Amino acid sequence: MRYETLDAGAVQAALETVDGWALAPSGKAITRTFVFRNFVEAFGFMTECALLAEKLDHHPDWSNSYSRVEVSLTTHVTKGLTDRDFKLAQAMDQAFLRRN
Ligand SMILES: C[C@H](O)[C@H](O)[C@H]1CNC2=NC(N)=NC(=O)C2=N1
């Protein structure tokens, strides 16, 4: 499997291609909180994203509390940000838009 590790400049450029994601203080993850009308909407989004993550072979670190889904994306094998984190972020952004 191929991972394209991103340097600081590439991370800044990639952040422009996603919606509402912020760089974590460590610089090794990006985070976004998704808010829904209720738990069922939030869990439906998580279910769709779980299938997208399997397809992309890249998986989120996330938590859910009622209508909120807090997501952190990082690449565990490289211990940093890669193009895969941004591909998954884009897919999650699109899933959110389809549902709102
Ligand atoms: C074998 C498998 O492809 C790897 O373990 C993948 C699966 N999903 C992954 N997801 C994330 N976020 N980071 C990884 O390093 C990672 N590795």
PDB file of C-alpha atoms and ligand atoms in Angstrom:
ATOM      1  CA  MET A   1       0.000   0.000   0.000  1.00  0.00           C
ATOM      2  CA  ARG A   2       1.170   3.508  -0.836  1.00  0.00           C
ATOM      3  CA  TYR A   3       1.135   6.480   1.530  1.00  0.00           C
ATOM      4  CA  GLU A   4       2.018   9.996   0.446  1.00  0.00           C
ATOM      5  CA  THR A   5       3.311  11.799   3.546  1.00  0.00           C
ATOM      6  CA  LEU A   6       2.576  15.512   3.434  1.00  0.00           C
ATOM      7  CA  ASP A   7       4.994  18.226   4.564  1.00  0.00           C
ATOM      8  CA  ALA A   8       3.703  21.368   6.348  1.00  0.00           C
ATOM      9  CA  GLY A   9       3.168  23.259   3.086  1.00  0.00           C
ATOM     10  CA  ALA A  10       1.284  20.381   1.498  1.00  0.00           C
ATOM     11  CA  VAL A  11      -0.899  20.089   4.613  1.00  0.00           C
ATOM     12  CA  GLN A  12      -1.815  23.785   4.377  1.00  0.00           C
ATOM     13  CA  ALA A  13      -2.691  23.351   0.683  1.00  0.00           C
ATOM     14  CA  ALA A  14      -4.710  20.208   1.398  1.00  0.00           C
ATOM     15  CA  LEU A  15      -6.663  22.002   4.158  1.00  0.00           C
ATOM     16  CA  GLU A  16      -8.028  24.263   1.403  1.00  0.00           C
ATOM     17  CA  THR A  17      -9.632  21.218  -0.250  1.00  0.00           C
ATOM     18  CA  VAL A  18     -11.753  20.262   2.791  1.00  0.00           C
ATOM     19  CA  ASP A  19     -14.631  21.959   4.579  1.00  0.00           C
ATOM     20  CA  GLY A  20     -14.411  22.961   8.255  1.00  0.00           C
ATOM     21  CA  TRP A  21     -11.424  20.804   9.203  1.00  0.00           C
ATOM     22  CA  ALA A  22      -8.724  22.189  11.516  1.00  0.00           C
ATOM     23  CA  LEU A  23      -5.168  21.108  12.072  1.00  0.00           C
ATOM     24  CA  ALA A  24      -4.685  19.603  15.550  1.00  0.00           C
ATOM     25  CA  PRO A  25      -2.079  21.349  17.772  1.00  0.00           C
ATOM     26  CA  SER A  26       0.242  18.358  17.221  1.00  0.00           C
ATOM     27  CA  GLY A  27       0.155  18.994  13.461  1.00  0.00           C
ATOM     28  CA  LYS A  28      -0.371  15.244  13.045  1.00  0.00           C
ATOM     29  CA  ALA A  29      -4.147  15.110  12.701  1.00  0.00           C
ATOM     30  CA  ILE A  30      -7.098  17.061  11.330  1.00  0.00           C
ATOM     31  CA  THR A  31     -10.345  17.409  13.252  1.00  0.00           C
ATOM     32  CA  ARG A  32     -13.949  18.328  12.537  1.00  0.00           C
ATOM     33  CA  THR A  33     -17.177  18.139  14.551  1.00  0.00           C
ATOM     34  CA  PHE A  34     -20.358  17.238  12.649  1.00  0.00           C
ATOM     35  CA  VAL A  35     -23.688  18.201  14.245  1.00  0.00           C
ATOM     36  CA  PHE A  36     -27.016  16.597  13.336  1.00  0.00           C
ATOM     37  CA  ARG A  37     -30.657  16.973  14.352  1.00  0.00           C
ATOM     38  CA  ASN A  38     -30.631  13.905  16.583  1.00  0.00           C
ATOM     39  CA  PHE A  39     -28.875  10.617  17.365  1.00  0.00           C
ATOM     40  CA  VAL A  40     -30.409   8.657  14.475  1.00  0.00           C
ATOM     41  CA  GLU A  41     -29.112  11.215  11.943  1.00  0.00           C
ATOM     42  CA  ALA A  42     -25.670  11.161  13.551  1.00  0.00           C
ATOM     43  CA  PHE A  43     -25.494   7.386  13.623  1.00  0.00           C
ATOM     44  CA  GLY A  44     -26.715   7.131  10.016  1.00  0.00           C
ATOM     45  CA  PHE A  45     -23.827   9.392   8.993  1.00  0.00           C
ATOM     46  CA  MET A  46     -21.388   7.225  10.961  1.00  0.00           C
ATOM     47  CA  THR A  47     -22.729   4.086   9.304  1.00  0.00           C
ATOM     48  CA  GLU A  48     -22.244   5.560   5.826  1.00  0.00           C
ATOM     49  CA  CYS A  49     -18.761   6.818   6.744  1.00  0.00           C
ATOM     50  CA  ALA A  50     -17.791   3.414   8.140  1.00  0.00           C
ATOM     51  CA  LEU A  51     -18.531   1.876   4.731  1.00  0.00           C
ATOM     52  CA  LEU A  52     -16.656   4.680   2.942  1.00  0.00           C
ATOM     53  CA  ALA A  53     -13.687   4.139   5.286  1.00  0.00           C
ATOM     54  CA  GLU A  54     -13.608   0.439   4.465  1.00  0.00           C
ATOM     55  CA  LYS A  55     -13.688   1.237   0.747  1.00  0.00           C
ATOM     56  CA  LEU A  56     -10.818   3.735   1.144  1.00  0.00           C
ATOM     57  CA  ASP A  57      -8.979   1.407   3.577  1.00  0.00           C
ATOM     58  CA  HIS A  58      -8.543   4.370   5.909  1.00  0.00           C
ATOM     59  CA  HIS A  59     -10.381   4.701   9.191  1.00  0.00           C
ATOM     60  CA  PRO A  60     -11.395   7.608  11.418  1.00  0.00           C
ATOM     61  CA  ASP A  61     -10.741   8.085  15.119  1.00  0.00           C
ATOM     62  CA  TRP A  62     -14.103   9.369  16.273  1.00  0.00           C
ATOM     63  CA  SER A  63     -16.626   9.653  19.043  1.00  0.00           C
ATOM     64  CA  ASN A  64     -20.356  10.221  19.175  1.00  0.00           C
ATOM     65  CA  SER A  65     -22.450  11.936  21.811  1.00  0.00           C
ATOM     66  CA  TYR A  66     -26.163  12.126  20.915  1.00  0.00           C
ATOM     67  CA  SER A  67     -26.286  14.384  17.809  1.00  0.00           C
ATOM     68  CA  ARG A  68     -22.552  15.186  17.607  1.00  0.00           C
ATOM     69  CA  VAL A  69     -19.805  13.257  15.850  1.00  0.00           C
ATOM     70  CA  GLU A  70     -16.247  14.354  16.641  1.00  0.00           C
ATOM     71  CA  VAL A  71     -13.707  13.137  14.116  1.00  0.00           C
ATOM     72  CA  SER A  72      -9.918  13.071  14.125  1.00  0.00           C
ATOM     73  CA  LEU A  73      -8.043  11.828  11.070  1.00  0.00           C
ATOM     74  CA  THR A  74      -4.434  10.742  11.096  1.00  0.00           C
ATOM     75  CA  THR A  75      -2.407   8.010   9.442  1.00  0.00           C
ATOM     76  CA  HIS A  76      -1.352   5.593  12.151  1.00  0.00           C
ATOM     77  CA  VAL A  77       1.263   3.716  10.130  1.00  0.00           C
ATOM     78  CA  THR A  78       3.206   6.884   9.268  1.00  0.00           C
ATOM     79  CA  LYS A  79       2.330   8.719  12.533  1.00  0.00           C
ATOM     80  CA  GLY A  80       1.319  11.820  10.588  1.00  0.00           C
ATOM     81  CA  LEU A  81      -0.896  13.244   7.869  1.00  0.00           C
ATOM     82  CA  THR A  82      -1.042  11.700   4.418  1.00  0.00           C
ATOM     83  CA  ASP A  83      -3.161  12.178   1.309  1.00  0.00           C
ATOM     84  CA  ARG A  84      -5.433   9.419   2.642  1.00  0.00           C
ATOM     85  CA  ASP A  85      -6.557  11.602   5.558  1.00  0.00           C
ATOM     86  CA  PHE A  86      -7.678  14.305   3.159  1.00  0.00           C
ATOM     87  CA  LYS A  87      -9.384  11.831   0.800  1.00  0.00           C
ATOM     88  CA  LEU A  88     -11.394  10.482   3.743  1.00  0.00           C
ATOM     89  CA  ALA A  89     -12.124  14.033   4.984  1.00  0.00           C
ATOM     90  CA  GLN A  90     -13.488  14.921   1.517  1.00  0.00           C
ATOM     91  CA  ALA A  91     -15.636  11.788   1.454  1.00  0.00           C
ATOM     92  CA  MET A  92     -17.031  12.598   4.933  1.00  0.00           C
ATOM     93  CA  ASP A  93     -17.726  16.209   3.890  1.00  0.00           C
ATOM     94  CA  GLN A  94     -19.689  14.933   0.871  1.00  0.00           C
ATOM     95  CA  ALA A  95     -21.643  12.424   2.987  1.00  0.00           C
ATOM     96  CA  PHE A  96     -22.542  15.249   5.397  1.00  0.00           C
ATOM     97  CA  LEU A  97     -23.655  17.532   2.535  1.00  0.00           C
ATOM     98  CA  ARG A  98     -25.846  14.782   1.042  1.00  0.00           C
ATOM     99  CA  ARG A  99     -27.615  14.504   4.407  1.00  0.00           C
ATOM    100  CA  ASN A 100     -28.116  18.229   5.014  1.00  0.00           C
TER     101      ASN A 100
HETATM  102  C1  LIG B   1      -3.660  -3.015   6.743  1.00  0.00           C
HETATM  103  C2  LIG B   1      -4.464  -1.762   6.619  1.00  0.00           C
HETATM  104  O1  LIG B   1      -4.495  -1.320   5.307  1.00  0.00           O
HETATM  105  C3  LIG B   1      -3.876  -0.659   7.502  1.00  0.00           C
HETATM  106  O2  LIG B   1      -3.819  -1.108   8.835  1.00  0.00           O
HETATM  107  C4  LIG B   1      -4.650   0.644   7.419  1.00  0.00           C
HETATM  108  C5  LIG B   1      -6.117   0.541   7.739  1.00  0.00           C
HETATM  109  N1  LIG B   1      -6.697   1.835   8.084  1.00  0.00           N
HETATM  110  C6  LIG B   1      -5.957   2.845   8.556  1.00  0.00           C
HETATM  111  N2  LIG B   1      -6.511   3.963   8.960  1.00  0.00           N
HETATM  112  C7  LIG B   1      -5.797   4.971   9.471  1.00  0.00           C
HETATM  113  N3  LIG B   1      -6.403   6.091   9.866  1.00  0.00           N
HETATM  114  N4  LIG B   1      -4.469   4.870   9.574  1.00  0.00           N
HETATM  115  C8  LIG B   1      -3.805   3.783   9.185  1.00  0.00           C
HETATM  116  O3  LIG B   1      -2.568   3.746   9.288  1.00  0.00           O
HETATM  117  C9  LIG B   1      -4.547   2.706   8.649  1.00  0.00           C
HETATM  118  N5  LIG B   1      -3.963   1.612   8.208  1.00  0.00           N
END
